[in-house]
Short mmCIF file of C-alpha atoms and ligand atoms in Angstrom, two decimals:
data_model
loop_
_atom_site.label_atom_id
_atom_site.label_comp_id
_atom_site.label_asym_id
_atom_site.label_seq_id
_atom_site.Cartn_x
_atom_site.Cartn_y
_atom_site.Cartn_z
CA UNK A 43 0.19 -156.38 71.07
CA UNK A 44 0.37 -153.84 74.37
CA UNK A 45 -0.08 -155.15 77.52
CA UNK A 46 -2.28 -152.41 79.55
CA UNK A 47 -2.30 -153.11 83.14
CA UNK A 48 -4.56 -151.45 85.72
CA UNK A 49 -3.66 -151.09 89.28
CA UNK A 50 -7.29 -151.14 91.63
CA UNK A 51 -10.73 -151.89 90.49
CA UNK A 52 -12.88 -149.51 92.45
CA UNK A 53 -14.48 -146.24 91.17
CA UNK A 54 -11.47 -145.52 88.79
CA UNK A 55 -10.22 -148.52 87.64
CA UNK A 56 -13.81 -150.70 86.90
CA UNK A 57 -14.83 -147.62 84.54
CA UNK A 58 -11.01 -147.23 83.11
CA UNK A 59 -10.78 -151.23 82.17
CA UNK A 60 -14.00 -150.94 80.56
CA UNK A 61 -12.99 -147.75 78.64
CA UNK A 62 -9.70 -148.93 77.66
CA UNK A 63 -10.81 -152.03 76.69
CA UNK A 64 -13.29 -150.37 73.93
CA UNK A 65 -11.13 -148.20 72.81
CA UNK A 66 -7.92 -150.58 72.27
CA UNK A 67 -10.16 -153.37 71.52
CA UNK A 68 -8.80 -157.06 70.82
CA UNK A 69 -5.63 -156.30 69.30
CA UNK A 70 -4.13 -155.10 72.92
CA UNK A 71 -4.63 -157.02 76.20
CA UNK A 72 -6.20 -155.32 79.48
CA UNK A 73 -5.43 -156.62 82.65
CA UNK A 74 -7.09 -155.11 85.87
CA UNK A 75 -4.91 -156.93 89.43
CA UNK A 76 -6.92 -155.59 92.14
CA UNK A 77 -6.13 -156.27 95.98
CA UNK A 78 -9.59 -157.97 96.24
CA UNK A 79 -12.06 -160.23 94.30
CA UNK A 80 -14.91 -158.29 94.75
CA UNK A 81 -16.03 -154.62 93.54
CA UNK A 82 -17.32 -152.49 96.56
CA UNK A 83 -19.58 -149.25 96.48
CA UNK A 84 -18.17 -147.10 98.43
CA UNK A 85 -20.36 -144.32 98.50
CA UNK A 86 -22.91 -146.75 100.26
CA UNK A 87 -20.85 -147.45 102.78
CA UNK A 88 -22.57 -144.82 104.86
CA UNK A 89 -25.74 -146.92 104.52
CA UNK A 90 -24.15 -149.80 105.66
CA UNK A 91 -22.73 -148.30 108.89
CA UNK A 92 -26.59 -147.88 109.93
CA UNK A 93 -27.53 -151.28 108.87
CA UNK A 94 -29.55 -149.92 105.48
CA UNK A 95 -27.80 -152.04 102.63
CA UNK A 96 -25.73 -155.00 103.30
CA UNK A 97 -22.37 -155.98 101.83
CA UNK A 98 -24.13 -158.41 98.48
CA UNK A 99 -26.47 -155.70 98.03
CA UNK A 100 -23.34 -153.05 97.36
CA UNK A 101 -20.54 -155.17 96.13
CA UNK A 102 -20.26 -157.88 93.44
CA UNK A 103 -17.44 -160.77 91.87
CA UNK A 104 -15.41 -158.90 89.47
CA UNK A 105 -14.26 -161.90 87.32
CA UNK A 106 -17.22 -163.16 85.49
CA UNK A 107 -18.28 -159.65 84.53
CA UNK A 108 -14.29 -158.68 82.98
CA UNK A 109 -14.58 -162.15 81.50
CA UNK A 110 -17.23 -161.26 79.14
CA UNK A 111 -15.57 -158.28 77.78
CA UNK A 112 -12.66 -160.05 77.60
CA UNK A 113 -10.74 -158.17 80.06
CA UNK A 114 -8.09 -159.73 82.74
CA UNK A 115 -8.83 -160.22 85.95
CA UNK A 116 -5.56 -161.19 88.99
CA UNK A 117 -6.88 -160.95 92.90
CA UNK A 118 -4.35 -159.88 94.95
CA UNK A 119 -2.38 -157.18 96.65
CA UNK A 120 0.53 -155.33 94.59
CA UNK A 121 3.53 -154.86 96.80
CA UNK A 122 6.02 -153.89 94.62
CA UNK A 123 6.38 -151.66 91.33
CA UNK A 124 9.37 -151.70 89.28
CA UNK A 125 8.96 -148.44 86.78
CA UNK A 126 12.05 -149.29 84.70
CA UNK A 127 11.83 -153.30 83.86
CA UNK A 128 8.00 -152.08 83.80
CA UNK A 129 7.38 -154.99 86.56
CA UNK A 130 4.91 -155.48 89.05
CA UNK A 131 5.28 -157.97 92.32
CA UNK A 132 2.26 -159.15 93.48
CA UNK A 133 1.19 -160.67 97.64
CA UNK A 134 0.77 -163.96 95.76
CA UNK A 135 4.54 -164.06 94.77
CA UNK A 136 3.28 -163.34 90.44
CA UNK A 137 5.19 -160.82 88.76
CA UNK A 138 3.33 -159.49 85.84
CA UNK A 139 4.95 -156.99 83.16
CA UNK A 140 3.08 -154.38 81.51
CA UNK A 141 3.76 -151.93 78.78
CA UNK A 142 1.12 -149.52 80.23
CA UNK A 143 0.18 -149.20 83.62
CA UNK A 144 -2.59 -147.09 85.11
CA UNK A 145 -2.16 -146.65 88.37
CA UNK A 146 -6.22 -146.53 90.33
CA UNK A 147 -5.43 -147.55 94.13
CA UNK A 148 -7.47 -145.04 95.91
CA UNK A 149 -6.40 -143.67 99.13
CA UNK A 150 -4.34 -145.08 101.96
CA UNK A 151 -6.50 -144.23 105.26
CA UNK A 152 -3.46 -142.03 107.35
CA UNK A 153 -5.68 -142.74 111.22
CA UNK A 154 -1.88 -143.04 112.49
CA UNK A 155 -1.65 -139.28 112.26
CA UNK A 156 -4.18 -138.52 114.93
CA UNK A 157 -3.81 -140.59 118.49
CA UNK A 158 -6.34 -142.98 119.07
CA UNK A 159 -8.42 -142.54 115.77
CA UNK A 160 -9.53 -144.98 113.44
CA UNK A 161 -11.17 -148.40 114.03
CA UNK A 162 -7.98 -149.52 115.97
CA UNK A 163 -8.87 -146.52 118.12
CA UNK A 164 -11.85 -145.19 119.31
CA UNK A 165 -13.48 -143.46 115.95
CA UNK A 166 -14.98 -145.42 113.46
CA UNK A 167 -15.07 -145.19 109.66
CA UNK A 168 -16.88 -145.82 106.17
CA UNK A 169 -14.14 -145.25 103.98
CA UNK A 170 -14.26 -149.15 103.34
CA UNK A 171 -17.04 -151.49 103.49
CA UNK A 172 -15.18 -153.75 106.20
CA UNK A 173 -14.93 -150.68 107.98
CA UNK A 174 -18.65 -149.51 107.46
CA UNK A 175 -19.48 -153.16 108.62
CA UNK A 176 -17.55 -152.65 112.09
CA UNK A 177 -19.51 -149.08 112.46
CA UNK A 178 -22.65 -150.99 112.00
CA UNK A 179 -21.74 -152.79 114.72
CA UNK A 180 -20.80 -149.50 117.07
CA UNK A 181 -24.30 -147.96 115.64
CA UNK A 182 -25.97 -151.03 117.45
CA UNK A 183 -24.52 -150.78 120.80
CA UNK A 184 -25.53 -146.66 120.34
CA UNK A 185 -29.10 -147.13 119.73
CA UNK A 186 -29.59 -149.61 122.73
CA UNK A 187 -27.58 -147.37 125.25
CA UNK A 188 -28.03 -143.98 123.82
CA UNK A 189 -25.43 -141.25 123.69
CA UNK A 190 -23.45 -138.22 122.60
CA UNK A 191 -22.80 -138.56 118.76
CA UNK A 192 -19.47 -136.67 117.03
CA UNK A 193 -19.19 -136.82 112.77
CA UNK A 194 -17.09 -134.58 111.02
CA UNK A 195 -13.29 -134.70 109.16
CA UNK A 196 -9.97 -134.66 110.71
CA UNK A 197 -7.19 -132.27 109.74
CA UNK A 198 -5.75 -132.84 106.32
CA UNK A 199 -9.02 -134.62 105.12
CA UNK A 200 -9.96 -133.91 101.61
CA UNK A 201 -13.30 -135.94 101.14
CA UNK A 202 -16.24 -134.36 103.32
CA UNK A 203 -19.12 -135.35 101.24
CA UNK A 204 -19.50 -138.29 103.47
CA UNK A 205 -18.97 -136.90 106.64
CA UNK A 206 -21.98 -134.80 106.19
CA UNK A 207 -23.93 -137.27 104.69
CA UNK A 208 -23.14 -139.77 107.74
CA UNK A 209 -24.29 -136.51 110.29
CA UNK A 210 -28.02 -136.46 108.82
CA UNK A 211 -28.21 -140.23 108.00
CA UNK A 212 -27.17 -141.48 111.61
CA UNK A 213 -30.07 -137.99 112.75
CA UNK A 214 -32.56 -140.19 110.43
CA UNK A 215 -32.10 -143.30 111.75
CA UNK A 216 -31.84 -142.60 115.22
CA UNK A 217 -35.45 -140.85 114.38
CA UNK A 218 -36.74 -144.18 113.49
CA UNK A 219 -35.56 -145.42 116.35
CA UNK A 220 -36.93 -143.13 118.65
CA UNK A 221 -33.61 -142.26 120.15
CA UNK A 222 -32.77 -139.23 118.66
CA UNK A 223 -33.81 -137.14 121.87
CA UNK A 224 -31.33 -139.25 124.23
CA UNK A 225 -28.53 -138.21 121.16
CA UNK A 226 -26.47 -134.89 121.18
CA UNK A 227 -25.27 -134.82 118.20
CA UNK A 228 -21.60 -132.60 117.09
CA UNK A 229 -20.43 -131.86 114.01
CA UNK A 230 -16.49 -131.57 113.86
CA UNK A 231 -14.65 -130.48 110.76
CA UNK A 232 -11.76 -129.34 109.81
CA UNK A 233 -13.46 -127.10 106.93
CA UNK A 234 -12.82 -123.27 107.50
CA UNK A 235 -16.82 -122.90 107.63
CA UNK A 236 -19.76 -125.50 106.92
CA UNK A 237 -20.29 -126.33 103.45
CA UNK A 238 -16.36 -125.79 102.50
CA UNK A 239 -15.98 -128.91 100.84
CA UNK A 240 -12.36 -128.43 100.54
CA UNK A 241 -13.83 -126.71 97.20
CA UNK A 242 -14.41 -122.98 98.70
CA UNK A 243 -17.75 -123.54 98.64
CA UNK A 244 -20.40 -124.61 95.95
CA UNK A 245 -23.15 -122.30 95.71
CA UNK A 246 -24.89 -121.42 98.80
CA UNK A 247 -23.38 -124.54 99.80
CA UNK A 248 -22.95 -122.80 103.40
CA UNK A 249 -26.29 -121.44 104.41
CA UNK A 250 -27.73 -124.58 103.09
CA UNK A 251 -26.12 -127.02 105.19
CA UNK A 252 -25.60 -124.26 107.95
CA UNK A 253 -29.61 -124.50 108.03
CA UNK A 254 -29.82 -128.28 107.98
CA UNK A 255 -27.46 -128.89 110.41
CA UNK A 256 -29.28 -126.11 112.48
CA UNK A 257 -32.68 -127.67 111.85
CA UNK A 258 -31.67 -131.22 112.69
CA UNK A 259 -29.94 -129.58 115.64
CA UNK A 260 -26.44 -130.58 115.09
CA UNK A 261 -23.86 -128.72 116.77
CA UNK A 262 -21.05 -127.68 114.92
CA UNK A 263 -17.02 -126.96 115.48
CA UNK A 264 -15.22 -125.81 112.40
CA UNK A 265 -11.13 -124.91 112.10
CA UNK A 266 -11.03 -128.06 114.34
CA UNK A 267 -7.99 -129.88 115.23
CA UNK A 268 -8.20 -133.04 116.74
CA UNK A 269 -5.48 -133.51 119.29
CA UNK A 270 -6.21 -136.89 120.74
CA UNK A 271 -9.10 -139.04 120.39
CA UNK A 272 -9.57 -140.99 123.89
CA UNK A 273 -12.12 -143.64 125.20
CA UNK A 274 -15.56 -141.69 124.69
CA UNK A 275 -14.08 -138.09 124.57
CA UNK A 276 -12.36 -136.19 121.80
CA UNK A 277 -9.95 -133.64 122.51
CA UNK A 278 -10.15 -130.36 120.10
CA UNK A 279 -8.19 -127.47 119.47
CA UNK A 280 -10.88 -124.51 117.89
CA UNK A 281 -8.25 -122.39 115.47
CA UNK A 282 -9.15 -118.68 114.52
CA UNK A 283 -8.42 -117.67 110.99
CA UNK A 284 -4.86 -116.73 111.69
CA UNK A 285 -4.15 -120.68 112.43
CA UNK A 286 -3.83 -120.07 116.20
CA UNK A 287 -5.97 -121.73 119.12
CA UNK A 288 -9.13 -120.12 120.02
CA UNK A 289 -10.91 -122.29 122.27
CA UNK A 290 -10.26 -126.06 123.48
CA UNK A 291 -13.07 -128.25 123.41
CA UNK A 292 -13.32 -131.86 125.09
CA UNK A 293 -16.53 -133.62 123.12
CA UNK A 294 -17.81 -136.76 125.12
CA UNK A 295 -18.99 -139.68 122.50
CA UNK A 296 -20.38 -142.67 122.47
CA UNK A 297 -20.34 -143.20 118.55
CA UNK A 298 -18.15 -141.19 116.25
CA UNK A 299 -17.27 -141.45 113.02
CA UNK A 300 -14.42 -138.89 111.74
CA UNK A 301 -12.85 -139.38 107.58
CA UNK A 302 -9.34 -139.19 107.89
CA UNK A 303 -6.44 -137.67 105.79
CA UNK A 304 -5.93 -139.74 102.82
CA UNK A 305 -2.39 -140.29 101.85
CA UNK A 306 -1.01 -143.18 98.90
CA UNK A 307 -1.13 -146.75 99.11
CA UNK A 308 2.43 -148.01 100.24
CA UNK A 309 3.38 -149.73 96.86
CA UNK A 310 2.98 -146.30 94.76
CA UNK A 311 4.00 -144.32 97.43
CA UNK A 312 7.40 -146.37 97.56
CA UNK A 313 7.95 -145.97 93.89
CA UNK A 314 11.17 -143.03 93.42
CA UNK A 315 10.45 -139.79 91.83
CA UNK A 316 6.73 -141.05 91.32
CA UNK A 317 4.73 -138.95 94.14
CA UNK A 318 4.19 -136.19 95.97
CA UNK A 319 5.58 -136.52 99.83
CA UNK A 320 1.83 -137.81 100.87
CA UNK A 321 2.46 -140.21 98.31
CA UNK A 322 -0.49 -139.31 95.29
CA UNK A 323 1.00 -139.84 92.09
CA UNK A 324 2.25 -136.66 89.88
CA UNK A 325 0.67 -136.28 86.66
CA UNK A 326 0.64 -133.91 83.91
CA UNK A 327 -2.32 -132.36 82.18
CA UNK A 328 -3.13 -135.92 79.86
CA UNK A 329 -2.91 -137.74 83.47
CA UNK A 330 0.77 -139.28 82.53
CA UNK A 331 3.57 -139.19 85.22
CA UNK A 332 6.35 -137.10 83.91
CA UNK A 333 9.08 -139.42 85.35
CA UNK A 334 7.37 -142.42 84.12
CA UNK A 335 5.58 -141.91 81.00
CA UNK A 336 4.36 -145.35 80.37
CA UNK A 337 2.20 -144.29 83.58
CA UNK A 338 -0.82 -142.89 83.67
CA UNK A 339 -3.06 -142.02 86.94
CA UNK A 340 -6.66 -141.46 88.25
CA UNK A 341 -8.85 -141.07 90.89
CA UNK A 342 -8.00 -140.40 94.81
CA UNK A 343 -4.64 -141.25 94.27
CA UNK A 344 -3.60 -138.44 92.04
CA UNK A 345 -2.20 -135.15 93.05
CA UNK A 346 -4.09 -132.52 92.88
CA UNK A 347 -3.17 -129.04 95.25
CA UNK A 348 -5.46 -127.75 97.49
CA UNK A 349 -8.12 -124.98 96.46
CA UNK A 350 -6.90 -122.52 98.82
CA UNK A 351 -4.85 -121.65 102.06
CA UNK A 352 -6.87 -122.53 105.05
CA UNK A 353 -6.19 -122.66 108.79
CA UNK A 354 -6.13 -126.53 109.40
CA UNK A 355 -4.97 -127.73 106.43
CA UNK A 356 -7.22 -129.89 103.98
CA UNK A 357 -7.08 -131.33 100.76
CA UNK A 358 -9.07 -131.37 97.55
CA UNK A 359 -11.42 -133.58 97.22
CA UNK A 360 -11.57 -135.57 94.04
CA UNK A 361 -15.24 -137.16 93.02
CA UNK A 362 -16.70 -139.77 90.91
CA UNK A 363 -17.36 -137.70 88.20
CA UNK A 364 -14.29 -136.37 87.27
CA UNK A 365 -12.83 -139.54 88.01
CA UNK A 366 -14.57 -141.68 85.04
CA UNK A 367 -13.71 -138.52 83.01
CA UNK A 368 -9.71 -138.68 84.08
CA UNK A 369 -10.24 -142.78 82.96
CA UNK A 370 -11.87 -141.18 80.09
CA UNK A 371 -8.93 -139.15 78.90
CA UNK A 372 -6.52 -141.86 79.72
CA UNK A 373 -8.20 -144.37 77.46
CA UNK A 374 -7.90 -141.85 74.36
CA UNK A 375 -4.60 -140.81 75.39
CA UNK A 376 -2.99 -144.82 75.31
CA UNK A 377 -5.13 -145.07 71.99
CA UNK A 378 -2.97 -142.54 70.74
CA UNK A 379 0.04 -143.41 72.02
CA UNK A 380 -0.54 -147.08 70.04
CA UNK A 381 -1.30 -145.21 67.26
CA UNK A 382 2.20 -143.54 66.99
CA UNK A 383 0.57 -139.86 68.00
CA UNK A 384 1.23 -137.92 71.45
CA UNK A 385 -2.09 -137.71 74.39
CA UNK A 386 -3.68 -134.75 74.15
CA UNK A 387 -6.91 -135.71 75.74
CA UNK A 388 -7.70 -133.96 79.11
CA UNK A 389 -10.07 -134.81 81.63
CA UNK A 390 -13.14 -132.16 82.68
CA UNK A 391 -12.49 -132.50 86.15
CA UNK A 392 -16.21 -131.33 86.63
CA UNK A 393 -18.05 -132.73 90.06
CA UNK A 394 -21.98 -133.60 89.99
CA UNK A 395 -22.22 -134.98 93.17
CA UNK A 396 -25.28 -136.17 95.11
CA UNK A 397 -25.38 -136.33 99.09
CA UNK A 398 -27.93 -138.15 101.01
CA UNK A 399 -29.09 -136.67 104.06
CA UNK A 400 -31.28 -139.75 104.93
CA UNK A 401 -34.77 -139.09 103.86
CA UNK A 402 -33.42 -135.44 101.88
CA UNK A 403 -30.47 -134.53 100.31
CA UNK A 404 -28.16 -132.16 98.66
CA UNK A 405 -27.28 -132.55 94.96
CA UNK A 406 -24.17 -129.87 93.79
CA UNK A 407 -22.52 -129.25 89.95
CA UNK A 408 -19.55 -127.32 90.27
CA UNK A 409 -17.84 -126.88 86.38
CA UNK A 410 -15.25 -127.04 86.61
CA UNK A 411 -14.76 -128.51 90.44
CA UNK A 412 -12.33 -126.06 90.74
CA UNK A 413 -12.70 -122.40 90.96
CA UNK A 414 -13.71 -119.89 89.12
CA UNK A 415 -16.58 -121.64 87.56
CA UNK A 416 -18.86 -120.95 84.78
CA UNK A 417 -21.71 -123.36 86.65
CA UNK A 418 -22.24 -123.14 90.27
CA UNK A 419 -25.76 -125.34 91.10
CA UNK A 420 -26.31 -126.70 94.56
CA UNK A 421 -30.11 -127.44 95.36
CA UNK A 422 -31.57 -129.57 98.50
CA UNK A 423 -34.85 -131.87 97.99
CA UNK A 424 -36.47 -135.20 98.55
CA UNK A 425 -35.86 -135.73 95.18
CA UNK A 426 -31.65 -136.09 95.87
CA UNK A 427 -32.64 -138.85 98.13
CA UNK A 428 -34.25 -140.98 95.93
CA UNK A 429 -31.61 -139.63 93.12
CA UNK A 430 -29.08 -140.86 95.13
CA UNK A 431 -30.79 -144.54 95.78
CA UNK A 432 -31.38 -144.53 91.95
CA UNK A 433 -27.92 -144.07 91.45
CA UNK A 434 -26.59 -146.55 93.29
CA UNK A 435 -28.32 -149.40 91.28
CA UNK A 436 -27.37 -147.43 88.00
CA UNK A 437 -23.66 -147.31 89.24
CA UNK A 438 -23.28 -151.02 90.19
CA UNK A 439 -25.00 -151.85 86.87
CA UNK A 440 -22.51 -150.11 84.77
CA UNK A 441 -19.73 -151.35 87.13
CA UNK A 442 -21.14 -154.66 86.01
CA UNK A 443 -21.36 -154.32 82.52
CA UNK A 444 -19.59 -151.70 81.37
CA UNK A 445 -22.69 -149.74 79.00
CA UNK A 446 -23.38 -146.41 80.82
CA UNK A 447 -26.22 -145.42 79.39
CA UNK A 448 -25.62 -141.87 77.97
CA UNK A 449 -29.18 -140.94 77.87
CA UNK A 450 -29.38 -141.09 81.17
CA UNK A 451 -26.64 -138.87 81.88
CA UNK A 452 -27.66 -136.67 79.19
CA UNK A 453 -31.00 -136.36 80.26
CA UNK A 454 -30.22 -135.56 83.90
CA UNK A 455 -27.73 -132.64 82.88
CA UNK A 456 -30.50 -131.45 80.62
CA UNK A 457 -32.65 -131.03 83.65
CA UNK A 458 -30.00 -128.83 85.43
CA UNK A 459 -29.90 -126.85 82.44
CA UNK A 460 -26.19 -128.35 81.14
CA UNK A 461 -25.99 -129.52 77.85
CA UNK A 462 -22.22 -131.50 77.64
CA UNK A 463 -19.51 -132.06 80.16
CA UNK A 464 -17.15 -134.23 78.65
C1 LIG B 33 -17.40 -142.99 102.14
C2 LIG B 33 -17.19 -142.30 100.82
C3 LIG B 33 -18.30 -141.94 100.08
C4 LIG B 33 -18.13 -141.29 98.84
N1 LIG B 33 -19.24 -140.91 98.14
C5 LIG B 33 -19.09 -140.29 96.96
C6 LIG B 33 -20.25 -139.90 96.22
O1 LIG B 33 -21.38 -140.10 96.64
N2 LIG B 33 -20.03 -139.27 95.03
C7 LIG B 33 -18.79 -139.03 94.54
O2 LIG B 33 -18.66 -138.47 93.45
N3 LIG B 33 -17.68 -139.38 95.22
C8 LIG B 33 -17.80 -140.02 96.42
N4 LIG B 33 -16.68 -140.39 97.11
C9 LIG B 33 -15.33 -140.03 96.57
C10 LIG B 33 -14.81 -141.01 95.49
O3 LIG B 33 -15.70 -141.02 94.39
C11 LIG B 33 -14.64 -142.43 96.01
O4 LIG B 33 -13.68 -142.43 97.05
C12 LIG B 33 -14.16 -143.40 94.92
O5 LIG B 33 -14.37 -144.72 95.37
C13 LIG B 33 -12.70 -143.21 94.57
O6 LIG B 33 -12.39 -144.05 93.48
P1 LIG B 33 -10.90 -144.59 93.21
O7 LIG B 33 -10.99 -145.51 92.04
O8 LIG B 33 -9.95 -143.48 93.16
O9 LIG B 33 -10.51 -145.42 94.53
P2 LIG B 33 -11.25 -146.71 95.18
O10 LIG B 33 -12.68 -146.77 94.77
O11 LIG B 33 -10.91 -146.61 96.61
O12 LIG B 33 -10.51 -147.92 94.49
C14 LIG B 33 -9.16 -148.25 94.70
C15 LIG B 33 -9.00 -149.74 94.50
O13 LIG B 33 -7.59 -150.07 94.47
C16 LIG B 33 -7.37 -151.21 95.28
N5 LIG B 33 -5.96 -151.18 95.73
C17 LIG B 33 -5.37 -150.27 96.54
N6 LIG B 33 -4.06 -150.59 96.71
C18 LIG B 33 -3.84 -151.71 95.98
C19 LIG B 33 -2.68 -152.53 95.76
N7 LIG B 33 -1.49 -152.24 96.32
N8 LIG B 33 -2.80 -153.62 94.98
C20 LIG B 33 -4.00 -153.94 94.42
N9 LIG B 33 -5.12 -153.20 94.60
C21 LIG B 33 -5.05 -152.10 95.37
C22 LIG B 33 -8.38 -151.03 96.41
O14 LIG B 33 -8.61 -152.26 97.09
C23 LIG B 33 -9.61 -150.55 95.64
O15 LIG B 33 -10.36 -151.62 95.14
C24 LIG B 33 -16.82 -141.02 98.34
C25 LIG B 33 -15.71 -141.40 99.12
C26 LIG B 33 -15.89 -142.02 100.34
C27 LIG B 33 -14.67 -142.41 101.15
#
């Protein structure tokens, strides 16, 4: 009997246990240690900074669901990875061995790499739900004493989705409020142009948010640089495309929300000959390490290179999507490995995303995510609103139980005109 172990139990690792559970089935143990007890939803988080969903509504006790398909279940922190014995050291003082080990921990937030960002600054953040919770918070104070908003990236971010979608959700909420005319509202980004992505572009991707940050009068700063972030006012270098400084801008706020770089979690980062220098694990084309071949890797914490040269650097970003479809790969790949063959399963790496924009939205398919691609659809509607809010109770269902239901999927690529992705 293998012992398969899997390292985080958000996005990645929830859909990977279930995955590698049906495909190893009984014969092999799966065993998911995850620093927490509960599963969050992290691409609600944005809701929850402006009080729309609240934290039982988005997250859920892993345990009883895992116990049911008979998968393992240990809550608590990994500190320490041992790729040779094949040990793990967990907070609670455990070690626990594996023969496999699939490595899903997300990103490390890297706010220490900009003064005074972060919620231990003066920004504030949904990249976690306990952040999203403090923002809420923040969001409060805004709408009773009304004033400048700033949303965007940092340098080196490589997940902008949510920084847009924040922009127009905090414009529709402030609407509701009837405080959106006391609210100047800034977009800053370290994208080369609106509707970058960190993917080049998807589509029109670039008029289309252009126009609906234009129509929901949002100021915007791109090539941005933030050199300090102080009490209420964020300091900004403007670069031109030759990386130099073109204007400096000092943005008053009272709210901001900026994501950050992402960089790996301390315990994989730590591991020798593992990672890149920001710490993502290296992997090869069946998402195996090359040092360590008894590890496999998938989601934010893999390394993947940027799309293209760009003034202030940025990162790729890497979605839920092609996520599942990287657990996807791995499951077949450990399958064959147990069966005596060598992986050869690759992941799409295909993005279908959806971002809300509060009461609209913007849906995107980009196959594959990466450029050149043979589909290119990006379309805003109502419909991506409600899309998304469908979603979300689909996700946390299938988080839950582990039964995607195909049809679905199949029947919503049908509609876009795509027959298969994985
Ligand atoms: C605000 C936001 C919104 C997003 N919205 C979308 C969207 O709408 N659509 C989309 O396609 N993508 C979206 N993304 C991108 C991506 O899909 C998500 O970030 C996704 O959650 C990443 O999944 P993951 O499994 O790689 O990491 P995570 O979901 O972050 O999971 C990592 C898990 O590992 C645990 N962990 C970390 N270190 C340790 C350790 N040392 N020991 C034990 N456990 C550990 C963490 O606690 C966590 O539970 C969004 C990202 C953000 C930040």
């Amino acid at each position: 009997m293998a012992k398969i172990v899997i390292l985080g139990a958000g996005t990645g690792g929830m859909a990977g246990a279930y995955d590698i559970k049906a495909e190893v089935g009984a014969a092999h143990e799966v065993l998911v240690i995850n620093e927490r007890a509960d599963f969050q939803f992290v691409p609600s988080n944005p809701w929850i900074a402006v009080g729309w969903r609240k934290r039982p509504q988005t997250s859920f006790h892993i345990a009883p669901y895992f116990a049911k398909k008979n998968i393992g279940f240990i809550a608590s922190r990994v500190d320490h990875i041992d790729p040779v014995a094949k040990v793990l050291s967990l907070h609670n003082g455990d070690k626990v061995s594996y023969d496999y080990l699939v490595i899903a921990t997300g990103p490390a937030l890297a706010f220490e790499q900009i003064k005074g960002a972060g919620p231990q600054g003066y920004t504030q953040s949904v990249c976690t739900l306990d952040h999203a919770e403090h923002a809420y918070q923040d969001y409060q104070q805004l709408v009773a004493q009304p004033g400048p908003v700033v949303v965007g990236a940092f340098q080196g971010a490589s997940c902008f989705g949510p920084a847009y979608e924040y922009a127009f959700i905090i414009d529709k909420a402030l609407r509701d409020a009837k405080k959106r005319d006391k609210v100047p509202m800034t977009f800053i980004t370290s994208e080369p142009y609106i509707g970058h992505l960190g993917l080049a572009g998807v589509g029109d991707s670039k008029g289309m948010l252009e126009s609906a940050l234009r129509s929901k009068h949002i100021k915007w700063i791109c090539n941005a640089r933030v050199t300090e972030v102080q009490d209420g006012k964020m300091l900004v270098e403007e670069l031109n495309s030759k990386g130099e400084v073109l204007a400096n801008h000092e943005v008053p706020f009272k709210h901001s929300m900026l994501i950050p770089p992402f960089k790996g979690v301390d315990a994989v980062a730590a591991v020798e000959g593992l990672c890149n220098p920001k710490g993502f694990v290296n992997i090869d084309e069946y998402q195996r390490n090359p040092k360590y071949p008894s590890i496999y890797s998938a989601g934010v914490c893999v390394a993947i290179p940027p799309v293209e040269a760009t003034p202030v650097p940025i990162g790729t970003p890497k979605t839920g999507y092609m996520i599942e479809s990287m657990m996807t790969a791995i499951a077949h790949n450990i399958k064959s490995e147990l069966d005596g063959q060598q992986p050869s399963y690759r992941a799409s790496w295909n993005a279908i995303c959806l971002a809300d924009m509060g009461d609209t939205g913007a849906a995107f398919v980009a196959v594959p995510q990466i450029g050149p691609r043979n589909v290119t659809w990006f379309k805003e509607g109502k419909w991506v609103h409600w899309a998304k809010v469908a979603f979300e109770k689909y996700f946390l269902r299938k988080m839950k139980y582990g039964n995607s239901e195909p049809w679905i999927e199949k029947r919503i690529l049908k509609s876009m005109g795509i027959e298969r992705l994985k």
